[in-house]
PDB file of C-alpha atoms and ligand atoms in Angstrom:
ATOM      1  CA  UNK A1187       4.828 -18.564  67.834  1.00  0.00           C
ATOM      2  CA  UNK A1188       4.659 -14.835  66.297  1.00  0.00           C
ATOM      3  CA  UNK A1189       2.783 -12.644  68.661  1.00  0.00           C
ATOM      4  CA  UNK A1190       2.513  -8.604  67.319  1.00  0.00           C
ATOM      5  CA  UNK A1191       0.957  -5.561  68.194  1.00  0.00           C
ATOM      6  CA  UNK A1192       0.897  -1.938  66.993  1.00  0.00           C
ATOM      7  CA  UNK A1193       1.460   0.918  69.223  1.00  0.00           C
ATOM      8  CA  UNK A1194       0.416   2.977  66.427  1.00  0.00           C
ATOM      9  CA  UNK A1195       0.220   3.820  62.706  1.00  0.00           C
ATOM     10  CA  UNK A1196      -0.457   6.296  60.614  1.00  0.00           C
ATOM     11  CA  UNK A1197       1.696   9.772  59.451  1.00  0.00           C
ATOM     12  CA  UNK A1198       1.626  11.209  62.854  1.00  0.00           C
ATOM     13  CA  UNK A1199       3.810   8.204  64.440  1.00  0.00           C
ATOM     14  CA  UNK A1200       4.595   4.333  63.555  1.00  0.00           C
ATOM     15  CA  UNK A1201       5.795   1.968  65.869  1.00  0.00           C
ATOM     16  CA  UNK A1202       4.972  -2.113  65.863  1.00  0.00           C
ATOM     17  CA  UNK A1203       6.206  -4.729  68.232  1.00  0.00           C
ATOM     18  CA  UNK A1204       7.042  -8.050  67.149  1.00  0.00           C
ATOM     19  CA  UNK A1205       7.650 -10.863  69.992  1.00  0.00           C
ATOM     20  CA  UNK A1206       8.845 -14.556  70.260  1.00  0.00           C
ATOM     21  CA  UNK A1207       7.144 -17.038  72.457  1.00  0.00           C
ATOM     22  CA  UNK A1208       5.057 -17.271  75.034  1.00  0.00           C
ATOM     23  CA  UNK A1209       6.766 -15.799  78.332  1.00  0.00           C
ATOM     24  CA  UNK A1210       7.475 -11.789  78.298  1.00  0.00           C
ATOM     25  CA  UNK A1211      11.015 -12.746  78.852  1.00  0.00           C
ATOM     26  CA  UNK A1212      11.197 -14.016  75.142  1.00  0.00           C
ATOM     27  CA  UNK A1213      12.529 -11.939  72.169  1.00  0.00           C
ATOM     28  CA  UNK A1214      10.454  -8.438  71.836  1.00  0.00           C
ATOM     29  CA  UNK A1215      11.207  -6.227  68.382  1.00  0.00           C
ATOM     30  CA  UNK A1216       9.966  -2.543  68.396  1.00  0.00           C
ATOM     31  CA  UNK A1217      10.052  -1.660  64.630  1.00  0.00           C
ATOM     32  CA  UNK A1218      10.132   1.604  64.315  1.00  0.00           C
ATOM     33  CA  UNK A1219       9.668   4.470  67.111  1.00  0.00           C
ATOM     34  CA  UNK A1220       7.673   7.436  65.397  1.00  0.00           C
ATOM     35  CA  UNK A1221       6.594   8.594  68.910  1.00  0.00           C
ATOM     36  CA  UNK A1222       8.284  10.353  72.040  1.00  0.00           C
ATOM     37  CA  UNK A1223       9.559   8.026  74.812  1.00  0.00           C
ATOM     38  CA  UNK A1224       6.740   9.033  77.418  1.00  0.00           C
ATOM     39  CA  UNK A1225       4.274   8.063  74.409  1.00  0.00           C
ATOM     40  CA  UNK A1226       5.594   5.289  73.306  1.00  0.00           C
ATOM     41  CA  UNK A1227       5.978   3.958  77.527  1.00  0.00           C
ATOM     42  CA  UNK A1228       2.226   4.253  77.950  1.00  0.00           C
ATOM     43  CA  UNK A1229       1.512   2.808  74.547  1.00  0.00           C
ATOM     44  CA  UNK A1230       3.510  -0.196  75.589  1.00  0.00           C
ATOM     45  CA  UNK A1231       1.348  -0.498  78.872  1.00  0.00           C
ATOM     46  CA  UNK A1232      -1.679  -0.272  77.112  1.00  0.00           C
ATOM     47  CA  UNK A1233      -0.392  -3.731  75.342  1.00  0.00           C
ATOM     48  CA  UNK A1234       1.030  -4.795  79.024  1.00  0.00           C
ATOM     49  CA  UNK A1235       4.434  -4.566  78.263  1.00  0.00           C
ATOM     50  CA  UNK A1236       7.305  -2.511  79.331  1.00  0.00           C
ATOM     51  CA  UNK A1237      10.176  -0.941  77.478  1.00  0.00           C
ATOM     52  CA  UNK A1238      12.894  -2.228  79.403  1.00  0.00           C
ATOM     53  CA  UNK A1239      11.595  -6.099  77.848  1.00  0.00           C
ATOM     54  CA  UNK A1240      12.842  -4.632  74.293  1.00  0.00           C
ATOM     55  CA  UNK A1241      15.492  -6.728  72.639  1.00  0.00           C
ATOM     56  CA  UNK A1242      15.743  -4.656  69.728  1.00  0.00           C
ATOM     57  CA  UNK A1243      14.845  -1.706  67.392  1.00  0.00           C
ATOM     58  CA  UNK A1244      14.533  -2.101  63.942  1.00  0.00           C
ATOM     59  CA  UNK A1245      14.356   0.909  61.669  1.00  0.00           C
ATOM     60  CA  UNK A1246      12.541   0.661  58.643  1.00  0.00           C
ATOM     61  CA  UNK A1247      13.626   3.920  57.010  1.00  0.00           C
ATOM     62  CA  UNK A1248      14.689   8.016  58.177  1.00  0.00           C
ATOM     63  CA  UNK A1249      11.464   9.515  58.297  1.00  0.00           C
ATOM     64  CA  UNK A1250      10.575  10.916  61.197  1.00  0.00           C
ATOM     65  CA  UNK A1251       6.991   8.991  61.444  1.00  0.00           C
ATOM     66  CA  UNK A1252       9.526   5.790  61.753  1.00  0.00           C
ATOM     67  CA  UNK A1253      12.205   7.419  63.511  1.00  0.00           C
ATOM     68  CA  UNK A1254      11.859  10.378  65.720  1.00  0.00           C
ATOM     69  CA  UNK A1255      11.581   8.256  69.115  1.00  0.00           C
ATOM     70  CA  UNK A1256      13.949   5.916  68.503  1.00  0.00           C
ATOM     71  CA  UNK A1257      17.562   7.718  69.605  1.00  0.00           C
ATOM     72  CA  UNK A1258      16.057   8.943  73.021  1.00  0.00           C
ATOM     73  CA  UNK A1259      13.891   5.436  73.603  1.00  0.00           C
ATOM     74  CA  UNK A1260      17.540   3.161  72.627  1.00  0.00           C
ATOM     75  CA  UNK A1261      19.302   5.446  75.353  1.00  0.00           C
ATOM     76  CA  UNK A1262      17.391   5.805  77.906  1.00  0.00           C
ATOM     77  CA  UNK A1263      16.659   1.527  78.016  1.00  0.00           C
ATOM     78  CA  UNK A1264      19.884   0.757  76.403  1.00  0.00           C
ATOM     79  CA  UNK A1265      18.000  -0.872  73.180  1.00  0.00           C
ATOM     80  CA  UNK A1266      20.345  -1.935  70.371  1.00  0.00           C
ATOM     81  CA  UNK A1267      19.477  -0.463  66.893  1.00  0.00           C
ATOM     82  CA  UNK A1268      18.977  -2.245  63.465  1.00  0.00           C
ATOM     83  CA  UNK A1269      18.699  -0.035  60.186  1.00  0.00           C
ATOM     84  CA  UNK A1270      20.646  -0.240  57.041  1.00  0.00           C
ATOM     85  CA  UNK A1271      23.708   2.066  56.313  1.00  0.00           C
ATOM     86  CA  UNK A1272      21.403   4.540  54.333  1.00  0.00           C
ATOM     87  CA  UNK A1273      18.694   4.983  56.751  1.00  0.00           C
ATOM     88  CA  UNK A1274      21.916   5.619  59.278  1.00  0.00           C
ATOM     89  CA  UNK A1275      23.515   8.364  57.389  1.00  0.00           C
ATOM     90  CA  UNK A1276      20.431  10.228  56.514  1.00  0.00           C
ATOM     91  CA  UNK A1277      19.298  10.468  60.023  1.00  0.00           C
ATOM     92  CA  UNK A1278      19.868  13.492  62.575  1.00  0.00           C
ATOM     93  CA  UNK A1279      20.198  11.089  65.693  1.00  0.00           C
ATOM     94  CA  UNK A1280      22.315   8.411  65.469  1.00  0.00           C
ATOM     95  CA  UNK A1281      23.792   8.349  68.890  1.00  0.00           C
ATOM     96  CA  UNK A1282      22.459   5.007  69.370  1.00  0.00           C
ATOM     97  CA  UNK A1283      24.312   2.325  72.365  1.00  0.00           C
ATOM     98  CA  UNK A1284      25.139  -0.035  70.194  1.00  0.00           C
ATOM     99  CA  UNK A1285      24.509  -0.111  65.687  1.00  0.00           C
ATOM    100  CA  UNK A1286      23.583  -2.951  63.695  1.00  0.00           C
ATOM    101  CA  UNK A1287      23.592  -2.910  59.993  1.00  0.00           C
ATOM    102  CA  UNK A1288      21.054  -4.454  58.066  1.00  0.00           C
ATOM    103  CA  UNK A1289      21.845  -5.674  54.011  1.00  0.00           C
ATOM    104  CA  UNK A1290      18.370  -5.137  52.903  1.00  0.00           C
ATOM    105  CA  UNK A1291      19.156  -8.535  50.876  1.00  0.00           C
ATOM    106  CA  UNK A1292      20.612 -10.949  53.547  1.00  0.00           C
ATOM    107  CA  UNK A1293      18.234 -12.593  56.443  1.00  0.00           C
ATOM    108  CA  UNK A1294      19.496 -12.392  60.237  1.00  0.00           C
ATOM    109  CA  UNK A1295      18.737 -13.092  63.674  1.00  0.00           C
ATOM    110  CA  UNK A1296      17.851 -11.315  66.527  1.00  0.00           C
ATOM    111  CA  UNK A1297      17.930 -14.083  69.548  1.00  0.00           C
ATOM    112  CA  UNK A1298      14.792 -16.457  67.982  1.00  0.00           C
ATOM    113  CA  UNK A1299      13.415 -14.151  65.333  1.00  0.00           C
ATOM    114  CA  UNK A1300      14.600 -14.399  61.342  1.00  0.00           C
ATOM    115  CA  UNK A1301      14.204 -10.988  59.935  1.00  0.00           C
ATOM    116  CA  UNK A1302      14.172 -11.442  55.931  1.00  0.00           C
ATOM    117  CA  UNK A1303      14.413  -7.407  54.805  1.00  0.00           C
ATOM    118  CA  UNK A1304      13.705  -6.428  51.454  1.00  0.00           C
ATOM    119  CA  UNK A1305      14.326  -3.024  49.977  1.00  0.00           C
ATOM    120  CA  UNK A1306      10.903  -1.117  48.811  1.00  0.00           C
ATOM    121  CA  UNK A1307      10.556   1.656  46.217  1.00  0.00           C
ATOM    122  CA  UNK A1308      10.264   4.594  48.762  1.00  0.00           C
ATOM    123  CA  UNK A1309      11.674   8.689  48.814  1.00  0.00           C
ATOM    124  CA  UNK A1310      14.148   7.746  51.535  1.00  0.00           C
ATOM    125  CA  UNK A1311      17.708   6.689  51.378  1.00  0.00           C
ATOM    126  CA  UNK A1312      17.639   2.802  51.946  1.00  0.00           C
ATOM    127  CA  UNK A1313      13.921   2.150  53.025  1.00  0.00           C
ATOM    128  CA  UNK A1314      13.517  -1.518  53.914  1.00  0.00           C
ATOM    129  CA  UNK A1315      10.255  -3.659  54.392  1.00  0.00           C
ATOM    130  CA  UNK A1316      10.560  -7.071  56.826  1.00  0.00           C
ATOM    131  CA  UNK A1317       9.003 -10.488  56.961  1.00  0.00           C
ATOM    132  CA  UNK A1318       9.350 -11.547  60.518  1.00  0.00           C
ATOM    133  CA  UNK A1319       9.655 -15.588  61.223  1.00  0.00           C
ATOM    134  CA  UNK A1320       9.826 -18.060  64.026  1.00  0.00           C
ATOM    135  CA  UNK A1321      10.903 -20.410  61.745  1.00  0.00           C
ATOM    136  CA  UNK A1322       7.039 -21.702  61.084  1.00  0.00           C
ATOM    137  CA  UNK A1323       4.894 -19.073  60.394  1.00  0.00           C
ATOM    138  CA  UNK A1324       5.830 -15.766  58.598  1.00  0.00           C
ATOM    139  CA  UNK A1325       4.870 -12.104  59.270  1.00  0.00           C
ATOM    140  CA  UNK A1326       5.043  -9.617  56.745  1.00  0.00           C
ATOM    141  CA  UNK A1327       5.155  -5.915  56.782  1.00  0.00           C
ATOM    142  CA  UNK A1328       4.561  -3.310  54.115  1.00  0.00           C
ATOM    143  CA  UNK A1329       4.093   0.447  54.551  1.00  0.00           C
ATOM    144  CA  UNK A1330       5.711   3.059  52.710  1.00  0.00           C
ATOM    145  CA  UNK A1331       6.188   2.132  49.277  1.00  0.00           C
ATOM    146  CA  UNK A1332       4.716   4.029  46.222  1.00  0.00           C
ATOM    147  CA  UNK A1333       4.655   0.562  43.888  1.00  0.00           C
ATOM    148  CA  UNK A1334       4.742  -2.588  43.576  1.00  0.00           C
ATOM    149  CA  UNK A1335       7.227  -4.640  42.272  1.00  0.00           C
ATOM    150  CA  UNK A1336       8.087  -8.357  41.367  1.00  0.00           C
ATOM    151  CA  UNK A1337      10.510  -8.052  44.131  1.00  0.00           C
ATOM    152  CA  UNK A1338       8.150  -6.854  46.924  1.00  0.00           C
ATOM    153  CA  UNK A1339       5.387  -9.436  45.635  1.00  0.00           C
ATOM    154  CA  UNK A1340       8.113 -12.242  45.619  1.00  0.00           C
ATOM    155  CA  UNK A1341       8.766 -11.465  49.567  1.00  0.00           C
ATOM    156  CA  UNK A1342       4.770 -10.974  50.486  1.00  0.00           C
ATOM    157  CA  UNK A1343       4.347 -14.147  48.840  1.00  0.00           C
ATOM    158  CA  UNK A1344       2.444 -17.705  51.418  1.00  0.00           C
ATOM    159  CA  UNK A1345       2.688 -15.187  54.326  1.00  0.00           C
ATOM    160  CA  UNK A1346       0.596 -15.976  57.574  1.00  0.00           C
ATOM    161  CA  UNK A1347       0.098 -12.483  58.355  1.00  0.00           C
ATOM    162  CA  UNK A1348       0.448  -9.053  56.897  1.00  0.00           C
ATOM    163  CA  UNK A1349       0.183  -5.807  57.644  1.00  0.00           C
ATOM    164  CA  UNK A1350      -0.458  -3.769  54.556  1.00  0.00           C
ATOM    165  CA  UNK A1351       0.273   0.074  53.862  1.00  0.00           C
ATOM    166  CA  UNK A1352      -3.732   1.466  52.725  1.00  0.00           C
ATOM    167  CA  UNK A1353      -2.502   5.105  52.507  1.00  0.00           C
ATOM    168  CA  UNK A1354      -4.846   6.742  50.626  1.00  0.00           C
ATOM    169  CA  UNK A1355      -8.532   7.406  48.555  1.00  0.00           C
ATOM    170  CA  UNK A1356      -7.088   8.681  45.306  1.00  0.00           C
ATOM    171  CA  UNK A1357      -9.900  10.548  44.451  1.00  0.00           C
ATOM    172  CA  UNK A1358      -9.617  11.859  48.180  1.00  0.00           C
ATOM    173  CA  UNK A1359      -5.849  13.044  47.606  1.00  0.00           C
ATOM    174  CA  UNK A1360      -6.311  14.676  44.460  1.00  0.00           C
ATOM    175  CA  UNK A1361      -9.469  16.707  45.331  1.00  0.00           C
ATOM    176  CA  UNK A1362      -8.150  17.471  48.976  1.00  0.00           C
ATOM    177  CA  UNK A1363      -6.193  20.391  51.121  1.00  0.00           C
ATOM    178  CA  UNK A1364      -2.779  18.655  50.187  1.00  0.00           C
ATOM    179  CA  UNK A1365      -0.174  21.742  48.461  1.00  0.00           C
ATOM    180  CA  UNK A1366       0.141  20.234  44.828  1.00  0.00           C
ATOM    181  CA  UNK A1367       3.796  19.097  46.110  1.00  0.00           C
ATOM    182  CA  UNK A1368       2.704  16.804  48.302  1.00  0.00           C
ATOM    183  CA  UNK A1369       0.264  15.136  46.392  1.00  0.00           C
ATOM    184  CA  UNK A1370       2.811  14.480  43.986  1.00  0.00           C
ATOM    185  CA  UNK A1371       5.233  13.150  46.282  1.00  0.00           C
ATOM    186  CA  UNK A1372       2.469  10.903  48.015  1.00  0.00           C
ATOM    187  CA  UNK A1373       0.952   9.674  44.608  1.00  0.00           C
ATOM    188  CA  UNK A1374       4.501   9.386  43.282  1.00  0.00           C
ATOM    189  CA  UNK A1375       6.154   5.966  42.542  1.00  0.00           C
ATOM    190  CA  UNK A1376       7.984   6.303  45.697  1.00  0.00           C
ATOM    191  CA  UNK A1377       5.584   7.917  47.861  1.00  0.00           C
ATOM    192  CA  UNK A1378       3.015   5.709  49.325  1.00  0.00           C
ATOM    193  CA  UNK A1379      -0.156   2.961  48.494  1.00  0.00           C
ATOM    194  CA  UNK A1380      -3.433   4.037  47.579  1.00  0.00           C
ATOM    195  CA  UNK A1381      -6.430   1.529  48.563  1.00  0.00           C
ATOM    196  CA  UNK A1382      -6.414   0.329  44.709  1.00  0.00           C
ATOM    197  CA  UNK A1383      -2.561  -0.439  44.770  1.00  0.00           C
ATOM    198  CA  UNK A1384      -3.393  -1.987  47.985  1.00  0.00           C
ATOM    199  CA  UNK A1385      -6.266  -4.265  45.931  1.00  0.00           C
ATOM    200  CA  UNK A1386      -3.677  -5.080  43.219  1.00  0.00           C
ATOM    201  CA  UNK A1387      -0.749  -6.200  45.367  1.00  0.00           C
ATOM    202  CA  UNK A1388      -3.181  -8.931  47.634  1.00  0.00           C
ATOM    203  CA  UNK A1389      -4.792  -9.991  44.186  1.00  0.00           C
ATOM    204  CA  UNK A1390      -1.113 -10.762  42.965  1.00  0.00           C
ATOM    205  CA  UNK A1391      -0.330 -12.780  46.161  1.00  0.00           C
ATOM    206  CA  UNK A1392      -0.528 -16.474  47.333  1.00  0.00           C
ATOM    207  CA  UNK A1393      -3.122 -16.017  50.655  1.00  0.00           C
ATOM    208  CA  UNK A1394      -3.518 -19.808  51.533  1.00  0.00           C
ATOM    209  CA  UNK A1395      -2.342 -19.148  54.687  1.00  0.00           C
ATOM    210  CA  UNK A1396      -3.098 -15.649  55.296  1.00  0.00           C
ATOM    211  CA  UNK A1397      -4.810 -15.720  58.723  1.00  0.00           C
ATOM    212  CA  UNK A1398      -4.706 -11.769  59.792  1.00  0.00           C
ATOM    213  CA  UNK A1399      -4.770  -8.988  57.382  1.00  0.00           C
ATOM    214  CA  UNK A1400      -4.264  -5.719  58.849  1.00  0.00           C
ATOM    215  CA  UNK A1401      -4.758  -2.373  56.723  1.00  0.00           C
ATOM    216  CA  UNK A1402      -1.759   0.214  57.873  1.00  0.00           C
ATOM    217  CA  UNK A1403      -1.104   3.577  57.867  1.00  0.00           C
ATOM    218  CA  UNK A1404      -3.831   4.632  56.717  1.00  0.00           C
ATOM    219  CA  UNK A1405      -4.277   8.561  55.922  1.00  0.00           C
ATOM    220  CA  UNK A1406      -6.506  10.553  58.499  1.00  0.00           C
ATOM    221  CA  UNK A1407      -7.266  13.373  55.910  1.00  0.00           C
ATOM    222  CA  UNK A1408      -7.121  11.340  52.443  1.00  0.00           C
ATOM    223  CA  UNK A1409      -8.700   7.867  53.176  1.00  0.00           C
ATOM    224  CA  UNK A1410     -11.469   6.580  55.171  1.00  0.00           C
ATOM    225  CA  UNK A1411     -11.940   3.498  57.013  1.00  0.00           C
ATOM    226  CA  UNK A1412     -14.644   2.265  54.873  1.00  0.00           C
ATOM    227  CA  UNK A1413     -12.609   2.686  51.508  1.00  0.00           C
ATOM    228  CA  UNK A1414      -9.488   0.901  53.433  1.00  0.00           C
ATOM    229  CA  UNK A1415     -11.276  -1.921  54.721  1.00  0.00           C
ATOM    230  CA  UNK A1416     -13.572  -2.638  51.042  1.00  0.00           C
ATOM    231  CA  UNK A1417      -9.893  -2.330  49.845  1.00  0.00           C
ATOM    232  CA  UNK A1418      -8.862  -5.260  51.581  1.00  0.00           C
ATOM    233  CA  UNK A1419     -11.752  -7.322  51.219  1.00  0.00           C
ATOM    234  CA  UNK A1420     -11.834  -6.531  47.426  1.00  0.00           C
ATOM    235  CA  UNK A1421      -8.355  -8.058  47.511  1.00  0.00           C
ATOM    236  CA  UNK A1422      -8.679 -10.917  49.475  1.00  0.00           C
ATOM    237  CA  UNK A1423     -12.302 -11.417  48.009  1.00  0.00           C
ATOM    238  CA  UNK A1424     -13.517 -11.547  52.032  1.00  0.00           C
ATOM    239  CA  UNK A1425     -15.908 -10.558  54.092  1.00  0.00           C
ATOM    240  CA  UNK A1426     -15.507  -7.431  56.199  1.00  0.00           C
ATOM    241  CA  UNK A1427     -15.392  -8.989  59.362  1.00  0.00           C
ATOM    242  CA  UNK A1428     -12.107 -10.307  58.126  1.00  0.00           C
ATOM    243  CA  UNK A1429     -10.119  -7.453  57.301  1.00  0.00           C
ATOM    244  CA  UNK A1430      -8.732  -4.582  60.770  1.00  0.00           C
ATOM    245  CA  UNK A1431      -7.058  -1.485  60.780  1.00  0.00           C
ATOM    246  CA  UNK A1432      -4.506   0.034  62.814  1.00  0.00           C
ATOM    247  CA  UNK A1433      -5.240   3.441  64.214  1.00  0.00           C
ATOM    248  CA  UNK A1434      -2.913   6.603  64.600  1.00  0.00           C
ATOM    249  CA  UNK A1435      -3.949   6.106  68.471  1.00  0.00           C
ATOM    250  CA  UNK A1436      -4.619   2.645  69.502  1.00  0.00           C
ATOM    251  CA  UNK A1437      -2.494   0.707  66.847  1.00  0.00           C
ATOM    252  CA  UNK A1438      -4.194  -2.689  67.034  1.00  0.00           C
ATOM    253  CA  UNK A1439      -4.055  -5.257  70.222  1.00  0.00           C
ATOM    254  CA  UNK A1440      -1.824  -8.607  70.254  1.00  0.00           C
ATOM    255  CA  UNK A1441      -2.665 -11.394  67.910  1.00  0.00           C
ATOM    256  CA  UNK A1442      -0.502 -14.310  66.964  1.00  0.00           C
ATOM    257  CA  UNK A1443       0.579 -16.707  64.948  1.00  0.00           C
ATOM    258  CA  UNK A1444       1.304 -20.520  65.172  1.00  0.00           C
TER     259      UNK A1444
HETATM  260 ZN1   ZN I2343       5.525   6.541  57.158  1.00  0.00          ZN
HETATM  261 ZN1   ZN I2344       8.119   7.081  54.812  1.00  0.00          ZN
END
């Protein structure tokens, strides 16, 4: 079984915990740490867990939504750290207990979760996206990526869950407080999804088994939750009772797979 939970999504802080099993001794995977360690320890109560049950962090990419918590939150519990060699040398903190390196093209292990990486068209160094597995069912996970390719559709492909970047209303972006700069960079090829990219990817994928579709990241100043949420269902071609959201402060509560 694939049990996950968010602590939290959105630019201000990501962080998303993916566990094995059914005791709280099993396998527990914090991807990401966007969030300070006193945050991210009363986030993890809310979901009736603790920090010293992590097995592992696993870094996505070097932004500091992904990353800022995650050198303080490894020391302090003594956390191993997964990221790939990119996302390690463009980081400030890498004074981590112990380093793993991820190929963002070869699968691995952590105790009884397969992580299958795959790299995503992103502006940081070596940004990677994950599909989480117990060996049955699959989870995938896709924020921060500014297009879609064959590649990332290939991975996304017969999953039983995903969690899908909805970062923005175009029209909200480009007529909103944004410097011109950062508009760019947002709506650039490597910045992030927009709700119709969002649309296009899920109409491109094989949902047979899709069971939980949750919208993530999604942008408190240029999207709404209405526009995210008909994005989804317009993809999935679904009612909206369907489709969640993760929030910036409540993430989304367990759900499982298997
Ligand atoms: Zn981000
Ligand atoms: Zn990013």
């Amino acid at each position: 079984m694939i049990r996950f939970a968010s602590l939290g999504s959105g630019s201000k802080g990501n962080a998303t915990l993916i566990e094995s099993g059914v005791k709280e001794s099993d396998t527990r995977i914090l991807l990401d740490c966007g969030f300070s360690t006193k945050e991210v320890e009363s986030r993890l109560a809310k979901l009736d867990r603790t920090a010293e049950s992590i097995t592992a962090i696993v870094i996505t990419h070097e932004h500091s939504d992904h990353i800022i918590g995650v050198g303080r939150l490894a020391r302090k519990y003594k956390i191993p750290v997964w990221l790939t060699h990119g996302t390690w040398d463009n980081s400030k903190d890498t004074d981590f207990p112990e380093t793993h390196f991820i190929n963002s093209h070869e699968d691995f292990e952590i105790d009884d979760i397969f992580l299958h990486p795959f790299p995503v068209p992103h502006d940081a160094r070596e940004p990677c996206q994950f599909v989480f597995s117990d060996g049955v069912s699959k989870l995938g996970i896709a924020t921060d990526l500014g297009s879609i390719t064959p590649h990332v559709i290939e991975q996304l492909d017969n999953v039983d869950g995903l969690l899908l970047e909805c970062n923005y209303d175009s029209h909200m972006l480009h007529n909103g407080a944004y410097p011109q700069k950062l508009k760019q960079r947002v709506s650039g090829n490597r910045g992030h999804l927009d709700n119709k990219q969002s649309v296009q990817l899920l109409q491109s994928l094989k949902v047979d088994k899709l069971k939980h579709i949750i919208g993530m990241h999604v942008s408190e100043k240029n999207n709404t939750e209405d526009y995210a949420i008909e994005a989804l269902c317009d993809g999935l071609n679904c009612e909206a009772g369907a489709v969640s959201l993760a929030s910036q402060v409540d993430g989304f509560a367990w759900r499982e797979l298997g």
